[in-house]
Short mmCIF file of C-alpha atoms and ligand atoms in Angstrom, two decimals:
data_model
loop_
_atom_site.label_atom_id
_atom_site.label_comp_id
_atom_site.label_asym_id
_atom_site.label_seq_id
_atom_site.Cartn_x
_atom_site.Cartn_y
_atom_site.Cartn_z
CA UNK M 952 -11.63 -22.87 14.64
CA UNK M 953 -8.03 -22.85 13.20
CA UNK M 954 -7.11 -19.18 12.73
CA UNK M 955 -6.91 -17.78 9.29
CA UNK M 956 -3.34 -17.84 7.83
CA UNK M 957 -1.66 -14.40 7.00
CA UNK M 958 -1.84 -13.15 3.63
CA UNK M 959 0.66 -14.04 1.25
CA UNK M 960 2.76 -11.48 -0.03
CA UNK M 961 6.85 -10.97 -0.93
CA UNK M 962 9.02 -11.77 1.24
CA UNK M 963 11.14 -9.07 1.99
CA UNK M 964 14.13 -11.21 2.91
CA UNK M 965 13.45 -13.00 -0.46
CA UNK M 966 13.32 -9.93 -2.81
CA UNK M 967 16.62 -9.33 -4.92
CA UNK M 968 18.38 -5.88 -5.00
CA UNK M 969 20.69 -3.60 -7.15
CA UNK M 970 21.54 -0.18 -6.16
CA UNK M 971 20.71 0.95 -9.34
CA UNK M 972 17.26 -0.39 -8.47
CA UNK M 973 14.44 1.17 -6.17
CA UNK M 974 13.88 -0.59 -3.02
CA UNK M 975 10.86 -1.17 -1.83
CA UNK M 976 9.75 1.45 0.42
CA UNK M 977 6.61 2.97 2.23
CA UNK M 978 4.76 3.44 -1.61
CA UNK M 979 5.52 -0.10 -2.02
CA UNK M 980 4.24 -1.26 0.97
CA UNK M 981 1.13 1.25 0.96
CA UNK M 982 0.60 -0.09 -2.57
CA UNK M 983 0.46 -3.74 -2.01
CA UNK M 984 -1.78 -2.67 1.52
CA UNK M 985 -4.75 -1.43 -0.85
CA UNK M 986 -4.19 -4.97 -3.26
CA UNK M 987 -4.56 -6.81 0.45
CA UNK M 988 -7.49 -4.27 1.10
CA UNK M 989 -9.02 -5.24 -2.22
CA UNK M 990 -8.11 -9.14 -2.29
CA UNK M 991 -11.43 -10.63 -2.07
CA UNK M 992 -13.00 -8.31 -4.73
CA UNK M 993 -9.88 -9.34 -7.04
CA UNK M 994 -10.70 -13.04 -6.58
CA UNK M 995 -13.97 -12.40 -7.79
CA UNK M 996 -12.86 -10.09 -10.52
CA UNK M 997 -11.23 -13.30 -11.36
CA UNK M 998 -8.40 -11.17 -13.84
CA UNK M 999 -7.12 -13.32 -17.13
CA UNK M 1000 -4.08 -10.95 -18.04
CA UNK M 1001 -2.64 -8.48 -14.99
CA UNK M 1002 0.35 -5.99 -15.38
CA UNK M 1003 2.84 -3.81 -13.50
CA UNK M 1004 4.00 -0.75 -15.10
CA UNK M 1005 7.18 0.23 -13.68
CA UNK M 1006 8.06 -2.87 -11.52
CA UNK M 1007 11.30 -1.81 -10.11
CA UNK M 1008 12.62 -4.65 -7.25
CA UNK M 1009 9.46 -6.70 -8.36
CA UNK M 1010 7.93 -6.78 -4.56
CA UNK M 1011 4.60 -5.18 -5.97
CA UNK M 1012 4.01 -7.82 -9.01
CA UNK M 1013 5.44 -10.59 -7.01
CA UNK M 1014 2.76 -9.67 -4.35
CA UNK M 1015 -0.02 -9.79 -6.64
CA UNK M 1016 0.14 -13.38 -7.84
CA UNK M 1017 0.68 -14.18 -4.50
CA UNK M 1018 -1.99 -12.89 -2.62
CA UNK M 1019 -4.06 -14.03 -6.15
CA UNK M 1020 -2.52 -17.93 -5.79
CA UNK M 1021 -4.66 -19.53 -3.23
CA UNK M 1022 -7.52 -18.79 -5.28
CA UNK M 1023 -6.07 -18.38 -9.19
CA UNK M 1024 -2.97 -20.21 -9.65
CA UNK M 1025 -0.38 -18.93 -11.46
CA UNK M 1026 -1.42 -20.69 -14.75
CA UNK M 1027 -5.15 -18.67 -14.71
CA UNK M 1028 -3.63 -15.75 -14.88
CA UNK M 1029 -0.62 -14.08 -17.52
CA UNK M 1030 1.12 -11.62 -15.62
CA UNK M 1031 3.58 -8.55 -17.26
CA UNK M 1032 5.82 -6.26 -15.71
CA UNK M 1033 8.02 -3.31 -17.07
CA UNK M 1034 10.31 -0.99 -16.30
CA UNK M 1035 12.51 1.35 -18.53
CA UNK M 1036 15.47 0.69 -16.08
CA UNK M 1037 16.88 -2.73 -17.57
CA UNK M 1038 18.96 -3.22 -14.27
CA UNK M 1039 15.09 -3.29 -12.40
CA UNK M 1040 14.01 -5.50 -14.71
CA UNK M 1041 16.34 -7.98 -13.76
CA UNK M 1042 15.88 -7.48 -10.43
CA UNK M 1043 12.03 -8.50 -11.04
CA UNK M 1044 12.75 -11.56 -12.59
CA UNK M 1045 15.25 -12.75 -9.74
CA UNK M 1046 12.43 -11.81 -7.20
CA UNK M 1047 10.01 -14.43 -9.21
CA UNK M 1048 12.22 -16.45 -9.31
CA UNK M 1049 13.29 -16.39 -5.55
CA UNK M 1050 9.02 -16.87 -4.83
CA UNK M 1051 8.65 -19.72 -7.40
CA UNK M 1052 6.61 -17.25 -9.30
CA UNK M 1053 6.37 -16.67 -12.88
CA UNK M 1054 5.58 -13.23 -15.05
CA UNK M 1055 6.84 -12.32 -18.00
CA UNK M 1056 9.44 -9.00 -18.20
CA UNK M 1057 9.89 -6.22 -20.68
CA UNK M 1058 11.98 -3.38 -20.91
CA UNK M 1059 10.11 -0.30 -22.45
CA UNK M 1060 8.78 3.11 -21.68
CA UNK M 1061 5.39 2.84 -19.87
CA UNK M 1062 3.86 -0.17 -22.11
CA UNK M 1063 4.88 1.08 -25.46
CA UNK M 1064 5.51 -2.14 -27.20
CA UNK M 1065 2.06 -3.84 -25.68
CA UNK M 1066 -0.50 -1.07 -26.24
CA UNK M 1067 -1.17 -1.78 -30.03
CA UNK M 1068 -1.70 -6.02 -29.32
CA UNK M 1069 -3.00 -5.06 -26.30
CA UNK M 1070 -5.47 -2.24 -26.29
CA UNK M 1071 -8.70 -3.46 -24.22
CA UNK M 1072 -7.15 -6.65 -22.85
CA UNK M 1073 -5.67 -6.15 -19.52
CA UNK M 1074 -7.99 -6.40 -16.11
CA UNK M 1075 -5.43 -5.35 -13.91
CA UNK M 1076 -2.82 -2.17 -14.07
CA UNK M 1077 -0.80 -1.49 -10.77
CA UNK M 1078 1.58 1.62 -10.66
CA UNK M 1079 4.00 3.21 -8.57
CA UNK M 1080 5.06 5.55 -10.38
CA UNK M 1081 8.10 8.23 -10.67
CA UNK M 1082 5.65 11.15 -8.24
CA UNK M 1083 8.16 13.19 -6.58
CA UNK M 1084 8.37 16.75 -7.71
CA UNK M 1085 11.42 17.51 -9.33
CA UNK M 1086 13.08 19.87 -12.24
CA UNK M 1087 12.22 18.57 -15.33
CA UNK M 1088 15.28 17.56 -16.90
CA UNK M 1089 15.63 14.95 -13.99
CA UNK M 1090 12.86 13.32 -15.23
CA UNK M 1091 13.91 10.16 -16.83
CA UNK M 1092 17.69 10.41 -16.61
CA UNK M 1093 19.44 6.75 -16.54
CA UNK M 1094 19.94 5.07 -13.45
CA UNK M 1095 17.80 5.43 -10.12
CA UNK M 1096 16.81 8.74 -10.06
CA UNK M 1097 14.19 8.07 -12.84
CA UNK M 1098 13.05 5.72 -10.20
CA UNK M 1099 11.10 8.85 -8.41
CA UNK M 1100 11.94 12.21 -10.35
CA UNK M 1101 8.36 13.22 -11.79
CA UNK M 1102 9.11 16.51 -13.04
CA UNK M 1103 6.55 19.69 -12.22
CA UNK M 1104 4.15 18.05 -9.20
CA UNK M 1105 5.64 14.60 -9.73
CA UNK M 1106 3.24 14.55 -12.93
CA UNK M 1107 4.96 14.38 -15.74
CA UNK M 1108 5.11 10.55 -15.92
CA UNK M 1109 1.32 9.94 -14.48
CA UNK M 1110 0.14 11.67 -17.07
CA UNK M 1111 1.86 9.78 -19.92
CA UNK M 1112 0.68 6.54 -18.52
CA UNK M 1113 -3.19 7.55 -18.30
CA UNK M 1114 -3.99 7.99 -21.67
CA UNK M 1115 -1.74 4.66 -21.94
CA UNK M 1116 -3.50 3.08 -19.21
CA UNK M 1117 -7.07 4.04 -20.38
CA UNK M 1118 -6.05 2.30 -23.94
CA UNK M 1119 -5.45 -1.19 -22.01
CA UNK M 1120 -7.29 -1.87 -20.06
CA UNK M 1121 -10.62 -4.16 -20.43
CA UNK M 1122 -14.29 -3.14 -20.22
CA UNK M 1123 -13.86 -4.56 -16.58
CA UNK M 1124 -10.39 -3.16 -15.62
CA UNK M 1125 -9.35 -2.10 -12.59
CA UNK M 1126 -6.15 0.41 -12.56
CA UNK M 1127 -4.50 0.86 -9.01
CA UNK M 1128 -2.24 4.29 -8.48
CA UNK M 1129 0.14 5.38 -6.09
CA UNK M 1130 0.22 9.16 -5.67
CA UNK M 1131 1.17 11.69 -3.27
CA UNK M 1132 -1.14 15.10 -2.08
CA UNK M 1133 1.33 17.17 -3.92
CA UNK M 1134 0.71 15.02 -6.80
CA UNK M 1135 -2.97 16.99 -6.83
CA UNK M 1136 -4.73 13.32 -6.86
CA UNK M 1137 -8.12 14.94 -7.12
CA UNK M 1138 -6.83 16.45 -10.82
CA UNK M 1139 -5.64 12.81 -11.33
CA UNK M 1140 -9.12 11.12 -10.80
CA UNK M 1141 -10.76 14.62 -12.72
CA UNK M 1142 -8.85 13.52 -15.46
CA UNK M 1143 -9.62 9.80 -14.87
CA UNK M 1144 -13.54 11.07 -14.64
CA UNK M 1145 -13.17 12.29 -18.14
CA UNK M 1146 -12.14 9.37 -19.43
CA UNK M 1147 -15.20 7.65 -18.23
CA UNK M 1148 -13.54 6.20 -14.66
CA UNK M 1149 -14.82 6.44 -11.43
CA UNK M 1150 -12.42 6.62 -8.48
CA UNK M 1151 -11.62 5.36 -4.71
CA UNK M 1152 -9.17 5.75 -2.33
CA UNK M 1153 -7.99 2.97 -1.42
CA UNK M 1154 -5.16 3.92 1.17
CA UNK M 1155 -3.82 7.08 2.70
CA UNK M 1156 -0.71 7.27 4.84
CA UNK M 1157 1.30 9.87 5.90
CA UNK M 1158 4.78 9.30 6.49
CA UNK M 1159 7.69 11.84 7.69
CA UNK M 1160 8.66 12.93 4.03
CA UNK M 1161 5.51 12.01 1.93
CA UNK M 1162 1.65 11.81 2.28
CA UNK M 1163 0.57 9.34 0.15
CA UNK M 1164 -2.97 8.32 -1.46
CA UNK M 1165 -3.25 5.18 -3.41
CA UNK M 1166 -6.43 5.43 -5.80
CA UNK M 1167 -8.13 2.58 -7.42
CA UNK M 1168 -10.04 3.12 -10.71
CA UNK M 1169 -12.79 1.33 -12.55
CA UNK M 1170 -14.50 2.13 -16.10
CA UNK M 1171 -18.21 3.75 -15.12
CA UNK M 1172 -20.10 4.19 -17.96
CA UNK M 1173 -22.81 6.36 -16.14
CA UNK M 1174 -22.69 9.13 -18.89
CA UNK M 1175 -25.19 11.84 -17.03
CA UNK M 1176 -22.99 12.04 -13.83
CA UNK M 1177 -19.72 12.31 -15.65
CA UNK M 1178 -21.12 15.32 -17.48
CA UNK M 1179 -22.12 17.18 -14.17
CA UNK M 1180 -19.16 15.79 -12.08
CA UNK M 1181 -16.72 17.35 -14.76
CA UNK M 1182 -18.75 20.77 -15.46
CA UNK M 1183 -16.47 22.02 -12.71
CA UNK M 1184 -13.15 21.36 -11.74
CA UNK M 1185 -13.35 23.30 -7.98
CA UNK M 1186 -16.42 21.33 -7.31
CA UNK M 1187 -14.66 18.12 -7.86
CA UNK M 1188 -12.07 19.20 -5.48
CA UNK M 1189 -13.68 19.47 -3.12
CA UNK M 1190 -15.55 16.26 -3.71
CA UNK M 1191 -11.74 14.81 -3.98
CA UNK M 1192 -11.16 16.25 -0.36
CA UNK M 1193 -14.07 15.41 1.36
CA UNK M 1194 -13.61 12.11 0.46
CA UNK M 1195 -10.01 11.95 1.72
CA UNK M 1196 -10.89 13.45 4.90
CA UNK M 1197 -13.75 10.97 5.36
CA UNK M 1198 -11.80 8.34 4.52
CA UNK M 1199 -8.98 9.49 7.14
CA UNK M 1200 -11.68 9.48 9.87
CA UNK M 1201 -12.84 6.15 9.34
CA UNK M 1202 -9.20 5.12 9.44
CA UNK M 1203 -8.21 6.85 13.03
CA UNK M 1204 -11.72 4.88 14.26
CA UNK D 64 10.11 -14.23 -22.55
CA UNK D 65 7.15 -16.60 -23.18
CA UNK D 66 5.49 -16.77 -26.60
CA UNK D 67 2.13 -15.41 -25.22
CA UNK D 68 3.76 -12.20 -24.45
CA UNK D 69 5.52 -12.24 -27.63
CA UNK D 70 2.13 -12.84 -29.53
CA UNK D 71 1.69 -9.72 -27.67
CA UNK D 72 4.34 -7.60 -28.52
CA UNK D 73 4.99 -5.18 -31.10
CA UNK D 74 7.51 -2.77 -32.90
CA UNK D 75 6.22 1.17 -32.26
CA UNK D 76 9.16 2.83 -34.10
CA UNK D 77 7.73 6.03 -34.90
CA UNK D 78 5.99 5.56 -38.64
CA UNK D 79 6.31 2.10 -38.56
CA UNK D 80 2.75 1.10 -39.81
CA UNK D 81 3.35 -2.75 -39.83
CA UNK D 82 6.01 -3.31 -36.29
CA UNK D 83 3.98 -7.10 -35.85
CA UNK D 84 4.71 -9.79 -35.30
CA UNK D 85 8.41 -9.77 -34.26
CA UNK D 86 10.51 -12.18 -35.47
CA UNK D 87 12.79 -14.18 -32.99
CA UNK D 88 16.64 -14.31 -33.82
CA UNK D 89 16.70 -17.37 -31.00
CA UNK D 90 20.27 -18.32 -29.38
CA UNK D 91 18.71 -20.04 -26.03
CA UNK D 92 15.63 -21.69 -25.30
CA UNK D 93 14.47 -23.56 -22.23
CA UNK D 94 11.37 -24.86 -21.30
CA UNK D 95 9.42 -25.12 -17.69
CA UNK D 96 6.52 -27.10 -17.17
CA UNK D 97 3.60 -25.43 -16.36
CA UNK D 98 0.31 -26.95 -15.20
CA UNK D 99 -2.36 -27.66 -17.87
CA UNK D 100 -5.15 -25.47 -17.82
CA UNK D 101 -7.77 -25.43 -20.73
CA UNK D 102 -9.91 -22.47 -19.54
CA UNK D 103 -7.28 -20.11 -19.40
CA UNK D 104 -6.13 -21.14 -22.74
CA UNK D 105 -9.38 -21.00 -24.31
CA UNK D 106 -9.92 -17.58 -22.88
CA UNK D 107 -6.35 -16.50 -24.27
CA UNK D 108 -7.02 -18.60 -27.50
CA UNK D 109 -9.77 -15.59 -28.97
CA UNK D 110 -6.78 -13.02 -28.59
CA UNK D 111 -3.72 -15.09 -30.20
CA UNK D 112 -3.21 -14.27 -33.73
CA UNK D 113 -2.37 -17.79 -34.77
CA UNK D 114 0.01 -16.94 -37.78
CA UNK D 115 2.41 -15.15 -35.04
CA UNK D 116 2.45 -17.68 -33.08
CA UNK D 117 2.96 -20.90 -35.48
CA UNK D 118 6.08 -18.52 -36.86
CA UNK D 119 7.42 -18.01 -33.44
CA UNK D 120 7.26 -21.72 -32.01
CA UNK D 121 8.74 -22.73 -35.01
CA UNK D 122 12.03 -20.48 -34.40
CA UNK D 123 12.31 -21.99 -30.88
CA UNK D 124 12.77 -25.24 -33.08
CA UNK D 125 8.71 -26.67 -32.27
CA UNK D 126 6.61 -27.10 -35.25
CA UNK D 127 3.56 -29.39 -33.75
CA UNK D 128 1.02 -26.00 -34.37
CA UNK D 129 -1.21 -26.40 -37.32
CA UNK D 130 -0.45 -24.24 -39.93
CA UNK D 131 -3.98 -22.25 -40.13
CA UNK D 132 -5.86 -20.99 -37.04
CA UNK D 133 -8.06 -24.40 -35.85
CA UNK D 134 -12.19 -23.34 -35.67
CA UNK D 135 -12.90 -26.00 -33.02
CA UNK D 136 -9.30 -25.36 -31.27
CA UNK D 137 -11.73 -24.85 -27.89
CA UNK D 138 -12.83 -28.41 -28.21
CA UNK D 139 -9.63 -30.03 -29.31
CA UNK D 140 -7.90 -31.04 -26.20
CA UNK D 141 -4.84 -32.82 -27.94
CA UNK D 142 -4.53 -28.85 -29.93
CA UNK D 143 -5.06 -27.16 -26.38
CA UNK D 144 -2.13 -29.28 -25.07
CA UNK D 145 0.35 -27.99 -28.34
CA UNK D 146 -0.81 -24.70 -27.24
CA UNK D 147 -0.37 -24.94 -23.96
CA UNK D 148 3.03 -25.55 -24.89
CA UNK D 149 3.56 -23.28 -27.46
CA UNK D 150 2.39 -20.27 -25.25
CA UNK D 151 3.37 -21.13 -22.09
CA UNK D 152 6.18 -23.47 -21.46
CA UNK D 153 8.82 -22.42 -23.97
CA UNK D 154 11.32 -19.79 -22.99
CA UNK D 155 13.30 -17.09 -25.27
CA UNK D 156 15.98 -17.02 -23.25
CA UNK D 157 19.09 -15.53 -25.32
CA UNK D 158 18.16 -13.91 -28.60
CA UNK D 159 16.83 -11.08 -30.44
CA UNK D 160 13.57 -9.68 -31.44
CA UNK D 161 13.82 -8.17 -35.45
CA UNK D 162 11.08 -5.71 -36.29
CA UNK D 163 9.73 -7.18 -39.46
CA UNK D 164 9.51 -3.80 -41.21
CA UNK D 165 12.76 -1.99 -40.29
CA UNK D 166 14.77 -4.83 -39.20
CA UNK D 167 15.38 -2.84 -35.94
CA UNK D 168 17.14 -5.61 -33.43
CA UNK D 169 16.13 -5.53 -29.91
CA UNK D 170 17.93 -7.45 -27.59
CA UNK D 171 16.48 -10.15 -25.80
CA UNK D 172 19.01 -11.08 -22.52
CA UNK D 173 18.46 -13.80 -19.19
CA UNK D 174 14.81 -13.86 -20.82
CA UNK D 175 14.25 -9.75 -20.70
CA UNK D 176 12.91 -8.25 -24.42
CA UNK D 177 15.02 -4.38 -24.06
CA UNK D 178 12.15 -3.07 -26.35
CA UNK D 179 13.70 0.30 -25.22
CA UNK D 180 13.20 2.86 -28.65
CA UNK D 181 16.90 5.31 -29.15
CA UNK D 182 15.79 9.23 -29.13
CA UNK D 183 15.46 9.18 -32.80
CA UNK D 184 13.00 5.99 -32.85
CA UNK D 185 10.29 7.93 -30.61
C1 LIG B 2786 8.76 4.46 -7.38
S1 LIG B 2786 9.53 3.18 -8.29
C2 LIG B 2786 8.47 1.80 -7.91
C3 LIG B 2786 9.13 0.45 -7.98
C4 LIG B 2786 8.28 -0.73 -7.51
N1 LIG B 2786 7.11 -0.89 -8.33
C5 LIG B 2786 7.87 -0.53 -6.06
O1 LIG B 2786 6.70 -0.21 -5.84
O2 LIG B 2786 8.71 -0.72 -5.19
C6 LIG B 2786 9.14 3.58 -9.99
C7 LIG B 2786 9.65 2.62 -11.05
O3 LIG B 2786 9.17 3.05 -12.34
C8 LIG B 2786 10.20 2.94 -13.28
N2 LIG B 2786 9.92 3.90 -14.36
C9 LIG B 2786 10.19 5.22 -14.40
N3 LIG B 2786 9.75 5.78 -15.55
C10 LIG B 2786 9.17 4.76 -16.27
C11 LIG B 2786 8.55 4.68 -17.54
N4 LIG B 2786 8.43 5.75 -18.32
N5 LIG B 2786 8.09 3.47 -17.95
C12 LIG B 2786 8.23 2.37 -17.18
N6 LIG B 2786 8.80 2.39 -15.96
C13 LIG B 2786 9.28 3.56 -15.51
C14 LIG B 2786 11.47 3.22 -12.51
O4 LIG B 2786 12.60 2.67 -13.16
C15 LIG B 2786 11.16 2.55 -11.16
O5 LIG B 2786 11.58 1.21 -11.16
#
């Protein structure tokens, strides 16, 4: 038997740069690990309209619709990206462009412009967001520090987008999320739970400067256990860390 | 900038009530063939708001769209081949976007909408 080919996904070589523009890094690379983890369930989730919030060099969106291709060519699927950095969202359309891929590119805070036409539409929502805890006023500032400055625990831009998040996406949506421990993920998926999501992590990885979690989240409908899972907060975090550590036992296996 | 995501897009101008459907100030269009696929289409036909859309292709100069919304557009395979077009292979290139209530521009540059809002927009 012929062995399996390797996944396809950006070619590192192949994606464009700008120094103004965040290069694709261990979140990156962590991120597009849990799409690779989650590939075969994606195929079957068989997504008509995907988006990137945030899309920086464009290795993360460029990844998606390749490791989707084999299966759901380009032309099944509309793909967006944005960023509020104009300079990254350049950069994105020059890495399409270097993979033969196509997705369409918008400059605009979170998905401002989309969320009206778009509310209950999209089936796929990857972010890396801004996390790293920083003073406030860095948050947002022009140029590539707005690439990671997340103001008080790296939050302040998460939380915008999950209220923005929970507006798009589809009954069937799946939302993926890079965050670090110091981002307090389990508040994250407590305030995810209260919007009627249920949680998984899909990746952890510690590096020298960050430990990061990615978390992938899916509607759950199951009124009863939301209502005792979000009765208390210190239950749930626990919950949060027991699944972490279970999950970083499996992984050392 | 493809017309899909334009059909898609909207002014959000704090107090505008009515920021939909842009209109397209167009200085460059190209267009890239993409391969014909009627499911997808279908599928994307139930969220187009047809109006929008017969507006915008015409300002990138193609006016094949019927004007009013087809009922048996699913069916009509010489329609799903206009739309295929319409959404898919025609490029905004160079241009601007025009809010249709305030007549904010937004600049539309190598094919990138900057639907970025000033601090006094937000
Ligand atoms: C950590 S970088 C991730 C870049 C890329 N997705 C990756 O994984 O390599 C975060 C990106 O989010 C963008 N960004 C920051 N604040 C944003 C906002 N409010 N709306 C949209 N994008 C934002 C930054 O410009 C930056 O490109």
């Amino acid at each position: 038997m012929s062995e399996k080919p390797p996944p396809e996904i950006a070619d590192i070589m192949r994606v464009s740069s700008h120094r103004e523009v965040y290069e694709p890094c261990d979140d990156s690379f962590a991120l597009v690990d849990a799409l690779l983890a989650d590939q075969t369930n994606l195929l079957n989730h068989n997504p008509n309209l995907c988006m990137e919030i945030g899309c920086g060099s464009g290795y993360v969106i460029t990844s998606l619709i390749l490791l989707l291709k084999p299966k759901l060519p380009n032309n099944n699927v509309h793909y967006l990206a944005t960023d509020t950095n104009p300079l990254a969202a350049r950069v994105t359309t020059e890495t399409l462009e270097a993979h033969g891929v196509e997705a369409d590119v918008i400059c605009t805070d979170i998905a401002s412009c989309l969320e009206t036409r778009l509310a209950g539409s999209v089936d796929v929502i990857v972010v890396n967001p801004p996390y790293v805890p920083t003073p406030e006023y860095e948050v947002g500032m022009e140029g590539i520090a707005s690439a990671w400055a997340g103001g008080e625990n790296g939050r302040s831009v998460i939380d915008r987008m999950l209220p923005v998040v929970d507006r798009l996406l589809s009954e069937k949506g799946w939302f993926y999320l890079v965050t670090l421990t110091s981002n307090y993920p389990s508040e994250i998926c407590l305030m995810m739970r209260k919007r009627g999501y249920a949680w998984r992590i899909m990746v952890q990885r510690s590096t020298e400067e960050e430990n990061l979690v990615i978390l992938k989240f899916w509607r759950d409908r199951d009124e009863e256990s939301l209502e005792k899972e979000a009765s208390s907060s210190a239950s749930f975090a626990s919950e949060f860390s027991r699944s972490l550590s279970s999950f970083m036992e499996k992984q050392q296996r | 900038m493809r017309l899909i995501t334009h059909n898609m897009l909207s002014c959000n101008i704090k107090g505008v009530a009515n920021g939909f459907p842009l209109k397209i100030e167009a200085e460059s269009v190209i267009e890239k063939e993409v391969d014909f696929n009627p499911d997808f289409l279908r599928h994307m036909f139930a969220k187009i708001e047809w109006k929008a859309l017969v507006e915008a292709a015409r300002s990138l100069g193609y006016s094949e769209l019927p004007e009013d919304s087809p009922a048996a557009a699913a069916e009509d395979e010489s329609l799903l081949k206009k739309l295929h077009h319409a959404l898919l292979e025609l490029h905004l290139e160079e241009g601007a976007l025009v809010c249709p209530e305030t007549g904010r521009r937004f600049p539309v540059t190598r094919g990138i909408p900057n639907m970025l809002l000033h601090e006094d927009e937000v």
